[in-house]
């Protein structure tokens, strides 16, 4: 506990003062990046976390920081995983911690310890010795501080998207993980989606030939929720659109493509260039639907409606990653992967998968085929094993629970995590790097190698088999 950081004054922006302060003209730290900076040297005693297994745990004890929409929605999933128990819950608003504890008790779970009421309540929770894993689901600007504090308290961390919003913070999380010998994992549930995992298995089986490009995104009409007075506490998510022009949340589309391309496992992302449309959607929505006495009328929106990142890799591949939450459109993560022998497009095909494929020699006269038969053949073992449980316990089609189940069982079995701190940092780097590119007129900026050269090593990722995990329940 000697390295526990002091509570940042930035934490105060997560409380009730945020809306008024920002409306008065204050700005939170926008994502920044310096693409020319070399990788910082490792300190003495600091070593890579690649291939480092968890210590085996008979039962994984989870502490939760942040009990708003996401945290409250995930807490029962953690408790439902075999071999997992929630021992402590924390939120700056103490009533949320109590409601979360009450909910667990109503489902027959032991009552967790409750923390809340102040910005530093989480630090008190982290002093407990009955927490093995900390799940962080606070607003974006607090993820770095909370994730880092968890590592420094000797606990592993699963952090919601993004793990940090600044390049120096991403590097610090990598270094802190290496120094403390504790894992930090981005809670990227979309990597555990059924279509995404089947796509990954197909890619690794060679069905697409040599992979050349991918296209992913987070395209979600959030306008009504962004202007809601209750959904995002103190309007924290809308206020990001007043602070910076950047791709705030590209990971849902980027990460599954990166996994299928073996990024950090034989290839790496090298450069990023970004474009942004004009900011029109939020102001237009406000004009038509938001009363004139609403606090949002004091705000000026500067982030583009559509931010597009073009990413190049060491092996000559490209990834297009989009972020669009201010426009009227159906939900899509795009999830497209293409190579020398075929392509898969998600969100473009018939039910039940919603995806379509075009593969040699199966295309049958230049026509798309339903993804369903391929998904059945290449269905990942995780879905075959816990798919029914996922439907009962998890949101987002079950992939939340699959992530939770897999993480807990890896810790129980003492195995290496599927997603490590290097993956997490690389997938979140477009947040600050898109801002840097746009500030330079869209010119390419370098993407750091968070592995410090270890990306060349072929190693397992999400393409596990059942034999990788002992039967621990």
Short mmCIF file of C-alpha atoms in Angstrom, two decimals:
data_model
loop_
_atom_site.label_atom_id
_atom_site.label_comp_id
_atom_site.label_asym_id
_atom_site.label_seq_id
_atom_site.Cartn_x
_atom_site.Cartn_y
_atom_site.Cartn_z
CA UNK A 1 0.00 0.00 0.00
CA UNK A 2 2.99 2.31 0.17
CA UNK A 3 2.54 3.42 -3.44
CA UNK A 4 -1.17 4.18 -3.24
CA UNK A 5 -1.60 7.48 -5.10
CA UNK A 6 -3.25 10.51 -3.63
CA UNK A 7 -6.74 11.22 -4.87
CA UNK A 8 -6.59 13.37 -7.99
CA UNK A 9 -8.49 16.61 -8.01
CA UNK A 10 -9.73 15.46 -11.39
CA UNK A 11 -11.94 13.04 -9.46
CA UNK A 12 -14.08 15.95 -8.39
CA UNK A 13 -15.23 16.32 -11.99
CA UNK A 14 -17.02 13.01 -11.58
CA UNK A 15 -19.28 14.37 -8.89
CA UNK A 16 -22.05 16.89 -8.89
CA UNK A 17 -19.74 19.81 -9.71
CA UNK A 18 -18.90 18.57 -13.20
CA UNK A 19 -21.76 20.04 -15.19
CA UNK A 20 -21.62 23.48 -13.68
CA UNK A 21 -17.85 23.78 -13.83
CA UNK A 22 -17.58 22.83 -17.45
CA UNK A 23 -20.51 25.01 -18.42
CA UNK A 24 -18.72 27.92 -16.80
CA UNK A 25 -15.81 27.48 -19.17
CA UNK A 26 -13.51 25.03 -17.44
CA UNK A 27 -12.15 22.20 -19.58
CA UNK A 28 -10.96 18.80 -18.49
CA UNK A 29 -7.70 17.47 -19.86
CA UNK A 30 -8.26 16.55 -23.50
CA UNK A 31 -6.50 13.53 -24.98
CA UNK A 32 -3.01 14.49 -26.10
CA UNK A 33 -0.14 12.59 -27.66
CA UNK A 34 3.41 13.07 -28.81
CA UNK A 35 4.05 10.56 -31.55
CA UNK A 36 7.79 11.21 -31.60
CA UNK A 37 8.51 10.09 -28.04
CA UNK A 38 10.44 6.81 -27.80
CA UNK A 39 9.29 3.99 -25.56
CA UNK A 40 10.33 4.72 -21.98
CA UNK A 41 13.00 2.43 -20.59
CA UNK A 42 12.05 -0.21 -18.10
CA UNK A 43 13.09 0.51 -14.54
CA UNK A 44 15.29 -1.96 -12.65
CA UNK A 45 13.22 -4.99 -11.67
CA UNK A 46 10.49 -4.18 -14.17
CA UNK A 47 9.77 -7.09 -16.53
CA UNK A 48 7.35 -7.94 -19.28
CA UNK A 49 3.98 -9.41 -18.33
CA UNK A 50 3.67 -11.33 -21.60
CA UNK A 51 3.04 -14.99 -20.85
CA UNK A 52 2.85 -14.43 -17.10
CA UNK A 53 0.05 -16.54 -15.58
CA UNK A 54 -2.25 -15.55 -12.79
CA UNK A 55 -1.62 -17.12 -9.42
CA UNK A 56 -4.20 -19.88 -9.04
CA UNK A 57 -7.24 -18.97 -6.93
CA UNK A 58 -9.78 -21.40 -5.55
CA UNK A 59 -12.29 -18.56 -5.45
CA UNK A 60 -11.88 -15.21 -7.19
CA UNK A 61 -12.96 -12.32 -4.99
CA UNK A 62 -14.06 -9.21 -6.89
CA UNK A 63 -14.30 -5.60 -5.80
CA UNK A 64 -16.29 -3.20 -7.99
CA UNK A 65 -15.58 0.52 -8.42
CA UNK A 66 -18.38 2.40 -10.17
CA UNK A 67 -22.03 1.38 -9.96
CA UNK A 68 -23.72 3.50 -12.59
CA UNK A 69 -25.31 1.97 -15.66
CA UNK A 70 -22.41 -0.29 -16.60
CA UNK A 71 -21.20 -1.31 -13.17
CA UNK A 72 -24.68 -2.04 -11.85
CA UNK A 73 -25.41 -4.07 -14.96
CA UNK A 74 -22.29 -6.22 -14.63
CA UNK A 75 -22.29 -6.94 -10.91
CA UNK A 76 -24.76 -9.84 -10.96
CA UNK A 77 -22.82 -11.40 -13.83
CA UNK A 78 -19.65 -11.52 -11.74
CA UNK A 79 -21.57 -13.08 -8.86
CA UNK A 80 -23.14 -15.70 -11.15
CA UNK A 81 -19.80 -17.04 -12.41
CA UNK A 82 -18.82 -20.33 -10.74
CA UNK A 83 -15.99 -19.75 -8.30
CA UNK A 84 -16.50 -16.00 -8.05
CA UNK A 85 -17.86 -13.80 -5.29
CA UNK A 86 -18.26 -10.03 -5.02
CA UNK A 87 -16.76 -8.98 -1.70
CA UNK A 88 -16.90 -5.18 -1.94
CA UNK A 89 -18.68 -2.47 -3.94
CA UNK A 90 -17.91 1.22 -4.22
CA UNK A 91 -19.43 4.32 -5.79
CA UNK A 92 -19.01 8.00 -5.10
CA UNK A 93 -22.74 7.94 -4.40
CA UNK A 94 -23.24 5.74 -1.37
CA UNK A 95 -26.86 4.95 -2.22
CA UNK A 96 -25.68 3.12 -5.34
CA UNK A 97 -23.38 0.91 -3.30
CA UNK A 98 -26.27 0.04 -1.01
CA UNK A 99 -28.58 -0.76 -3.93
CA UNK A 100 -25.92 -2.98 -5.50
CA UNK A 101 -25.41 -4.84 -2.23
CA UNK A 102 -29.17 -5.23 -1.78
CA UNK A 103 -29.47 -6.63 -5.28
CA UNK A 104 -26.82 -9.27 -4.64
CA UNK A 105 -28.48 -10.31 -1.40
CA UNK A 106 -31.82 -10.61 -3.19
CA UNK A 107 -30.18 -13.16 -5.50
CA UNK A 108 -28.91 -15.22 -2.60
CA UNK A 109 -25.35 -13.87 -2.61
CA UNK A 110 -23.39 -12.80 0.49
CA UNK A 111 -23.65 -9.10 1.22
CA UNK A 112 -20.54 -7.25 0.02
CA UNK A 113 -18.87 -4.50 2.00
CA UNK A 114 -20.09 -1.06 0.92
CA UNK A 115 -17.96 2.02 0.23
CA UNK A 116 -19.05 5.42 -1.01
CA UNK A 117 -19.84 9.01 -0.29
CA UNK A 118 -16.54 10.59 -1.30
CA UNK A 119 -14.07 10.70 -4.17
CA UNK A 120 -11.51 8.64 -2.25
CA UNK A 121 -13.82 5.88 -1.04
CA UNK A 122 -12.31 3.53 -3.60
CA UNK A 123 -8.89 3.88 -1.93
CA UNK A 124 -10.39 2.65 1.33
CA UNK A 125 -11.88 -0.34 -0.46
CA UNK A 126 -8.55 -1.21 -2.05
CA UNK A 127 -6.99 -1.62 1.40
CA UNK A 128 -9.01 -4.81 1.89
CA UNK A 129 -7.19 -8.14 1.73
CA UNK A 130 -10.21 -10.09 0.46
CA UNK A 131 -10.14 -8.72 -3.11
CA UNK A 132 -8.22 -10.47 -5.90
CA UNK A 133 -9.66 -8.62 -8.89
CA UNK A 134 -10.93 -5.05 -9.20
CA UNK A 135 -13.53 -4.24 -11.84
CA UNK A 136 -13.56 -0.54 -12.79
CA UNK A 137 -16.70 0.92 -14.39
CA UNK A 138 -16.47 4.63 -13.63
CA UNK A 139 -16.59 7.46 -16.22
CA UNK A 140 -13.72 7.47 -18.71
CA UNK A 141 -11.66 10.20 -17.07
CA UNK A 142 -11.24 8.11 -13.92
CA UNK A 143 -10.26 4.75 -15.45
CA UNK A 144 -6.53 5.43 -15.37
CA UNK A 145 -6.48 6.50 -11.74
CA UNK A 146 -8.67 3.67 -10.52
CA UNK A 147 -6.93 1.00 -12.60
CA UNK A 148 -3.49 2.15 -11.50
CA UNK A 149 -4.54 2.26 -7.86
CA UNK A 150 -5.81 -1.30 -8.11
CA UNK A 151 -2.44 -2.50 -9.43
CA UNK A 152 -0.55 -0.61 -6.75
CA UNK A 153 -2.70 -2.23 -4.07
CA UNK A 154 -1.58 -5.65 -5.28
CA UNK A 155 -4.73 -6.56 -7.17
CA UNK A 156 -5.45 -7.47 -10.78
CA UNK A 157 -7.72 -5.11 -12.69
CA UNK A 158 -10.39 -5.35 -15.36
CA UNK A 159 -11.08 -1.83 -16.60
CA UNK A 160 -13.91 -0.65 -18.82
CA UNK A 161 -13.21 1.17 -22.07
CA UNK A 162 -10.85 3.00 -22.40
CA UNK A 163 -8.27 2.10 -19.78
CA UNK A 164 -6.87 5.65 -20.15
CA UNK A 165 -7.33 8.68 -22.41
CA UNK A 166 -3.77 10.00 -22.60
CA UNK A 167 -0.66 8.38 -24.05
CA UNK A 168 1.46 8.94 -20.95
CA UNK A 169 -1.26 7.26 -18.89
CA UNK A 170 -1.28 4.23 -21.17
CA UNK A 171 2.48 3.88 -20.80
CA UNK A 172 2.20 4.29 -17.04
CA UNK A 173 -0.36 1.50 -16.80
CA UNK A 174 1.94 -0.77 -18.81
CA UNK A 175 4.87 0.08 -16.55
CA UNK A 176 2.83 -0.22 -13.36
CA UNK A 177 1.58 -3.65 -14.40
CA UNK A 178 5.15 -4.76 -15.10
CA UNK A 179 6.41 -3.34 -11.82
CA UNK A 180 3.66 -4.72 -9.59
CA UNK A 181 3.42 -8.06 -11.46
CA UNK A 182 -0.34 -7.65 -11.63
CA UNK A 183 -2.42 -7.90 -14.79
CA UNK A 184 -4.59 -5.11 -16.17
CA UNK A 185 -7.13 -6.08 -18.81
CA UNK A 186 -9.43 -3.95 -20.94
CA UNK A 187 -12.99 -5.15 -20.42
CA UNK A 188 -13.54 -5.53 -24.16
CA UNK A 189 -16.66 -7.66 -24.23
CA UNK A 190 -16.92 -7.50 -28.03
CA UNK A 191 -13.84 -9.69 -28.33
CA UNK A 192 -15.98 -12.40 -26.74
CA UNK A 193 -18.94 -11.92 -29.07
CA UNK A 194 -20.08 -15.09 -30.79
CA UNK A 195 -19.61 -13.73 -34.31
CA UNK A 196 -16.28 -12.15 -33.42
CA UNK A 197 -14.83 -15.34 -31.95
CA UNK A 198 -16.04 -17.41 -34.91
CA UNK A 199 -14.48 -14.86 -37.26
CA UNK A 200 -11.21 -15.11 -35.36
CA UNK A 201 -11.19 -18.91 -35.63
CA UNK A 202 -11.95 -18.71 -39.35
CA UNK A 203 -9.10 -16.24 -39.83
CA UNK A 204 -6.65 -18.45 -38.00
CA UNK A 205 -7.85 -21.47 -39.99
CA UNK A 206 -6.94 -19.60 -43.18
CA UNK A 207 -10.44 -19.24 -44.65
CA UNK A 208 -9.81 -15.61 -45.60
CA UNK A 209 -6.33 -16.33 -46.97
CA UNK A 210 -3.74 -13.71 -46.11
CA UNK A 211 -5.57 -11.04 -44.12
CA UNK A 212 -5.14 -7.63 -45.75
CA UNK A 213 -7.66 -5.30 -44.13
CA UNK A 214 -10.37 -4.88 -41.55
CA UNK A 215 -13.11 -2.40 -40.76
CA UNK A 216 -14.72 -1.93 -37.37
CA UNK A 217 -16.51 0.76 -35.49
CA UNK A 218 -18.79 1.93 -32.75
CA UNK A 219 -21.80 3.36 -34.53
CA UNK A 220 -24.57 3.91 -32.00
CA UNK A 221 -27.18 6.64 -31.95
CA UNK A 222 -26.75 7.88 -28.37
CA UNK A 223 -28.34 11.32 -28.79
CA UNK A 224 -31.37 10.68 -26.58
CA UNK A 225 -29.23 9.13 -23.84
CA UNK A 226 -26.59 11.86 -24.08
CA UNK A 227 -29.22 14.51 -23.35
CA UNK A 228 -30.92 12.47 -20.63
CA UNK A 229 -30.69 14.01 -17.17
CA UNK A 230 -30.44 10.61 -15.50
CA UNK A 231 -28.65 8.11 -17.76
CA UNK A 232 -25.07 9.47 -17.64
CA UNK A 233 -24.34 10.92 -14.21
CA UNK A 234 -23.74 14.68 -14.48
CA UNK A 235 -23.84 14.29 -18.28
CA UNK A 236 -20.23 13.10 -18.22
CA UNK A 237 -20.34 11.42 -21.61
CA UNK A 238 -21.94 14.37 -23.45
CA UNK A 239 -19.39 16.74 -21.95
CA UNK A 240 -16.56 14.89 -23.67
CA UNK A 241 -17.96 16.26 -26.94
CA UNK A 242 -17.23 19.79 -25.67
CA UNK A 243 -13.58 19.08 -24.83
CA UNK A 244 -11.80 17.55 -27.78
CA UNK A 245 -12.00 16.29 -31.32
CA UNK A 246 -11.04 12.63 -31.08
CA UNK A 247 -12.24 9.06 -31.47
CA UNK A 248 -13.36 8.56 -27.90
CA UNK A 249 -14.57 4.96 -28.11
CA UNK A 250 -13.27 2.97 -31.10
CA UNK A 251 -12.34 -0.19 -29.21
CA UNK A 252 -15.52 -2.22 -29.79
CA UNK A 253 -14.84 -2.28 -33.52
CA UNK A 254 -11.05 -2.18 -33.46
CA UNK A 255 -10.22 -4.85 -30.89
CA UNK A 256 -11.83 -7.89 -32.57
CA UNK A 257 -10.17 -6.98 -35.88
CA UNK A 258 -6.81 -6.56 -34.13
CA UNK A 259 -7.22 -9.94 -32.44
CA UNK A 260 -7.99 -11.66 -35.75
CA UNK A 261 -4.89 -10.02 -37.25
CA UNK A 262 -2.70 -11.19 -34.35
CA UNK A 263 -1.73 -7.65 -33.39
CA UNK A 264 1.02 -7.90 -30.73
CA UNK A 265 1.39 -11.56 -31.72
CA UNK A 266 3.29 -11.33 -35.01
CA UNK A 267 2.13 -7.94 -36.24
CA UNK A 268 1.68 -4.51 -34.74
CA UNK A 269 -0.11 -1.26 -35.49
CA UNK A 270 2.43 1.33 -36.65
CA UNK A 271 0.69 4.55 -37.77
CA UNK A 272 -2.68 6.22 -37.44
CA UNK A 273 -4.27 9.05 -39.40
CA UNK A 274 -7.66 10.48 -38.52
CA UNK A 275 -10.41 12.49 -40.18
CA UNK A 276 -13.42 14.18 -38.61
CA UNK A 277 -16.68 15.46 -40.01
CA UNK A 278 -18.19 18.70 -38.82
CA UNK A 279 -20.01 18.55 -35.46
CA UNK A 280 -23.67 18.77 -36.41
CA UNK A 281 -25.68 15.99 -34.80
CA UNK A 282 -25.81 16.99 -31.13
CA UNK A 283 -26.60 20.65 -31.77
CA UNK A 284 -29.29 19.68 -34.28
CA UNK A 285 -30.87 17.23 -31.84
CA UNK A 286 -30.79 19.82 -29.06
CA UNK A 287 -32.45 22.40 -31.31
CA UNK A 288 -35.36 20.08 -32.04
CA UNK A 289 -35.88 18.16 -28.82
CA UNK A 290 -34.23 19.82 -25.79
CA UNK A 291 -35.98 22.58 -23.78
CA UNK A 292 -34.27 25.99 -23.82
CA UNK A 293 -33.75 25.96 -20.05
CA UNK A 294 -31.72 22.74 -20.21
CA UNK A 295 -28.06 23.08 -19.06
CA UNK A 296 -26.84 21.74 -22.41
CA UNK A 297 -27.67 25.05 -24.09
CA UNK A 298 -24.55 26.50 -22.47
CA UNK A 299 -22.40 23.91 -24.26
CA UNK A 300 -20.58 24.04 -27.60
CA UNK A 301 -19.95 20.71 -29.27
CA UNK A 302 -16.63 20.40 -31.08
CA UNK A 303 -16.19 16.69 -31.71
CA UNK A 304 -17.04 15.53 -35.21
CA UNK A 305 -20.09 13.36 -35.72
CA UNK A 306 -17.96 10.73 -37.46
CA UNK A 307 -14.30 10.20 -36.56
CA UNK A 308 -12.46 7.78 -38.83
CA UNK A 309 -9.04 6.34 -38.02
CA UNK A 310 -6.95 4.66 -40.70
CA UNK A 311 -4.37 2.39 -39.10
CA UNK A 312 -1.46 0.69 -40.83
CA UNK A 313 0.41 -2.33 -39.53
CA UNK A 314 3.96 -3.59 -39.78
CA UNK A 315 2.87 -6.36 -42.17
CA UNK A 316 1.16 -3.99 -44.60
CA UNK A 317 -2.42 -4.39 -43.43
CA UNK A 318 -4.93 -1.62 -42.83
CA UNK A 319 -7.65 -1.20 -40.23
CA UNK A 320 -10.42 1.37 -40.52
CA UNK A 321 -11.95 2.23 -37.14
CA UNK A 322 -14.96 4.53 -36.82
CA UNK A 323 -16.70 6.32 -33.97
CA UNK A 324 -20.17 7.76 -34.54
CA UNK A 325 -22.66 8.39 -31.73
CA UNK A 326 -24.24 11.71 -32.77
CA UNK A 327 -26.12 10.65 -35.91
CA UNK A 328 -29.37 8.78 -36.62
CA UNK A 329 -28.43 5.29 -37.72
CA UNK A 330 -28.91 1.65 -36.67
CA UNK A 331 -26.44 0.17 -34.23
CA UNK A 332 -23.37 -1.40 -35.84
CA UNK A 333 -19.83 -2.42 -34.96
CA UNK A 334 -19.25 -3.17 -38.69
CA UNK A 335 -16.89 -6.05 -37.89
CA UNK A 336 -15.54 -6.71 -41.37
CA UNK A 337 -12.41 -8.75 -42.13
CA UNK A 338 -10.99 -9.39 -45.59
CA UNK A 339 -8.09 -11.25 -47.15
CA UNK A 340 -6.80 -12.80 -50.33
CA UNK A 341 -9.49 -15.51 -50.33
CA UNK A 342 -12.59 -13.90 -48.92
CA UNK A 343 -14.41 -11.52 -46.63
CA UNK A 344 -16.89 -11.50 -43.75
CA UNK A 345 -19.24 -8.57 -43.12
CA UNK A 346 -21.20 -8.33 -39.91
CA UNK A 347 -24.37 -6.23 -39.48
CA UNK A 348 -25.13 -6.81 -43.17
CA UNK A 349 -26.67 -10.28 -43.36
CA UNK A 350 -29.81 -12.15 -42.36
CA UNK A 351 -30.85 -13.34 -38.91
CA UNK A 352 -29.87 -15.02 -36.69
CA UNK A 353 -26.20 -14.07 -37.11
CA UNK A 354 -26.66 -10.79 -38.98
CA UNK A 355 -23.49 -11.49 -40.95
CA UNK A 356 -22.59 -12.62 -44.46
CA UNK A 357 -19.50 -14.13 -46.09
CA UNK A 358 -17.94 -14.31 -49.52
CA UNK A 359 -15.28 -17.01 -49.67
CA UNK A 360 -13.44 -18.87 -52.37
CA UNK A 361 -14.53 -21.34 -53.64
CA UNK A 362 -17.88 -21.21 -51.83
CA UNK A 363 -19.29 -17.95 -53.15
CA UNK A 364 -21.27 -19.67 -55.90
CA UNK A 365 -21.37 -17.12 -58.67
CA UNK A 366 -20.31 -13.90 -56.99
CA UNK A 367 -23.02 -13.93 -54.34
CA UNK A 368 -22.92 -13.52 -50.58
CA UNK A 369 -23.63 -16.49 -48.33
CA UNK A 370 -25.18 -16.61 -44.89
CA UNK A 371 -22.65 -16.68 -42.06
CA UNK A 372 -24.77 -19.12 -40.04
CA UNK A 373 -23.27 -22.36 -41.36
CA UNK A 374 -19.74 -21.06 -40.88
CA UNK A 375 -20.47 -19.88 -37.36
CA UNK A 376 -21.86 -23.29 -36.51
CA UNK A 377 -18.67 -24.97 -37.74
CA UNK A 378 -16.27 -22.46 -36.18
CA UNK A 379 -18.24 -21.65 -33.05
CA UNK A 380 -15.78 -20.96 -30.24
CA UNK A 381 -15.72 -23.48 -27.40
CA UNK A 382 -16.50 -20.75 -24.88
CA UNK A 383 -19.92 -20.25 -26.44
CA UNK A 384 -20.57 -23.95 -26.70
CA UNK A 385 -19.71 -24.33 -23.01
CA UNK A 386 -21.37 -21.32 -21.39
CA UNK A 387 -23.68 -19.97 -24.09
CA UNK A 388 -26.82 -20.89 -22.17
CA UNK A 389 -25.46 -19.33 -18.98
CA UNK A 390 -24.51 -16.22 -20.95
CA UNK A 391 -28.07 -15.83 -22.20
CA UNK A 392 -29.37 -15.94 -18.63
CA UNK A 393 -26.74 -13.86 -16.85
CA UNK A 394 -25.18 -11.44 -19.29
CA UNK A 395 -26.05 -8.38 -21.32
CA UNK A 396 -25.12 -7.56 -24.89
CA UNK A 397 -26.21 -10.92 -26.23
CA UNK A 398 -24.27 -12.82 -23.58
CA UNK A 399 -20.75 -11.66 -24.36
CA UNK A 400 -20.50 -9.77 -21.06
CA UNK A 401 -20.90 -13.01 -19.14
CA UNK A 402 -18.54 -14.93 -21.45
CA UNK A 403 -15.83 -12.34 -20.66
CA UNK A 404 -16.54 -12.60 -16.95
CA UNK A 405 -16.64 -16.40 -16.94
CA UNK A 406 -13.43 -16.70 -18.93
CA UNK A 407 -11.54 -14.18 -16.79
CA UNK A 408 -12.55 -15.86 -13.53
CA UNK A 409 -11.72 -19.36 -14.75
CA UNK A 410 -8.32 -18.23 -16.05
CA UNK A 411 -7.57 -16.87 -12.58
CA UNK A 412 -8.82 -20.04 -10.88
CA UNK A 413 -6.71 -22.23 -13.14
CA UNK A 414 -3.60 -20.05 -12.89
CA UNK A 415 -3.38 -19.40 -16.65
CA UNK A 416 -2.28 -16.47 -18.82
CA UNK A 417 -4.97 -13.85 -19.58
CA UNK A 418 -6.42 -13.70 -23.09
CA UNK A 419 -6.11 -9.91 -23.15
CA UNK A 420 -3.08 -8.36 -21.48
CA UNK A 421 -2.02 -4.82 -20.67
CA UNK A 422 -0.21 -4.49 -24.01
CA UNK A 423 -3.34 -5.36 -25.99
CA UNK A 424 -5.33 -3.02 -23.78
CA UNK A 425 -2.97 -0.10 -24.31
CA UNK A 426 -2.70 -0.64 -28.07
CA UNK A 427 -6.46 -0.84 -28.54
CA UNK A 428 -6.99 2.36 -26.52
CA UNK A 429 -4.13 4.31 -28.14
CA UNK A 430 -6.39 5.66 -30.94
CA UNK A 431 -8.13 7.85 -28.35
CA UNK A 432 -5.16 10.21 -27.83
CA UNK A 433 -3.55 9.49 -31.19
CA UNK A 434 -6.66 10.46 -33.16
CA UNK A 435 -6.61 13.80 -31.34
CA UNK A 436 -2.92 14.19 -32.22
CA UNK A 437 -3.48 13.37 -35.88
CA UNK A 438 -6.45 15.72 -36.19
CA UNK A 439 -4.47 18.50 -34.52
CA UNK A 440 -1.89 18.02 -37.29
CA UNK A 441 -4.39 18.21 -40.10
CA UNK A 442 -4.92 14.47 -40.28
CA UNK A 443 -1.28 13.59 -40.84
CA UNK A 444 -0.18 10.13 -39.70
CA UNK A 445 1.22 9.73 -36.20
CA UNK A 446 3.24 6.83 -34.90
CA UNK A 447 1.61 4.23 -32.69
CA UNK A 448 3.89 3.18 -29.81
CA UNK A 449 5.02 -0.39 -29.42
CA UNK A 450 3.86 -1.05 -25.87
CA UNK A 451 5.44 -4.53 -25.98
CA UNK A 452 8.91 -3.01 -26.50
CA UNK A 453 9.70 -5.38 -29.36
CA UNK A 454 7.94 -8.51 -28.13
CA UNK A 455 5.16 -8.15 -30.73
CA UNK A 456 7.20 -10.34 -33.08
CA UNK A 457 6.63 -13.40 -30.91
CA UNK A 458 3.81 -15.72 -31.94
CA UNK A 459 1.71 -16.52 -28.88
CA UNK A 460 -1.84 -17.49 -27.97
CA UNK A 461 -4.60 -14.97 -27.59
CA UNK A 462 -8.34 -15.42 -27.75
CA UNK A 463 -8.07 -18.50 -29.97
CA UNK A 464 -7.93 -20.91 -27.03
CA UNK A 465 -9.14 -24.48 -26.94
CA UNK A 466 -10.89 -26.27 -24.06
CA UNK A 467 -7.69 -28.17 -23.28
CA UNK A 468 -6.02 -24.88 -22.35
CA UNK A 469 -8.16 -24.72 -19.22
CA UNK A 470 -8.49 -27.42 -16.54
CA UNK A 471 -12.08 -28.29 -15.58
CA UNK A 472 -12.52 -25.93 -12.66
CA UNK A 473 -16.28 -25.51 -12.90
#
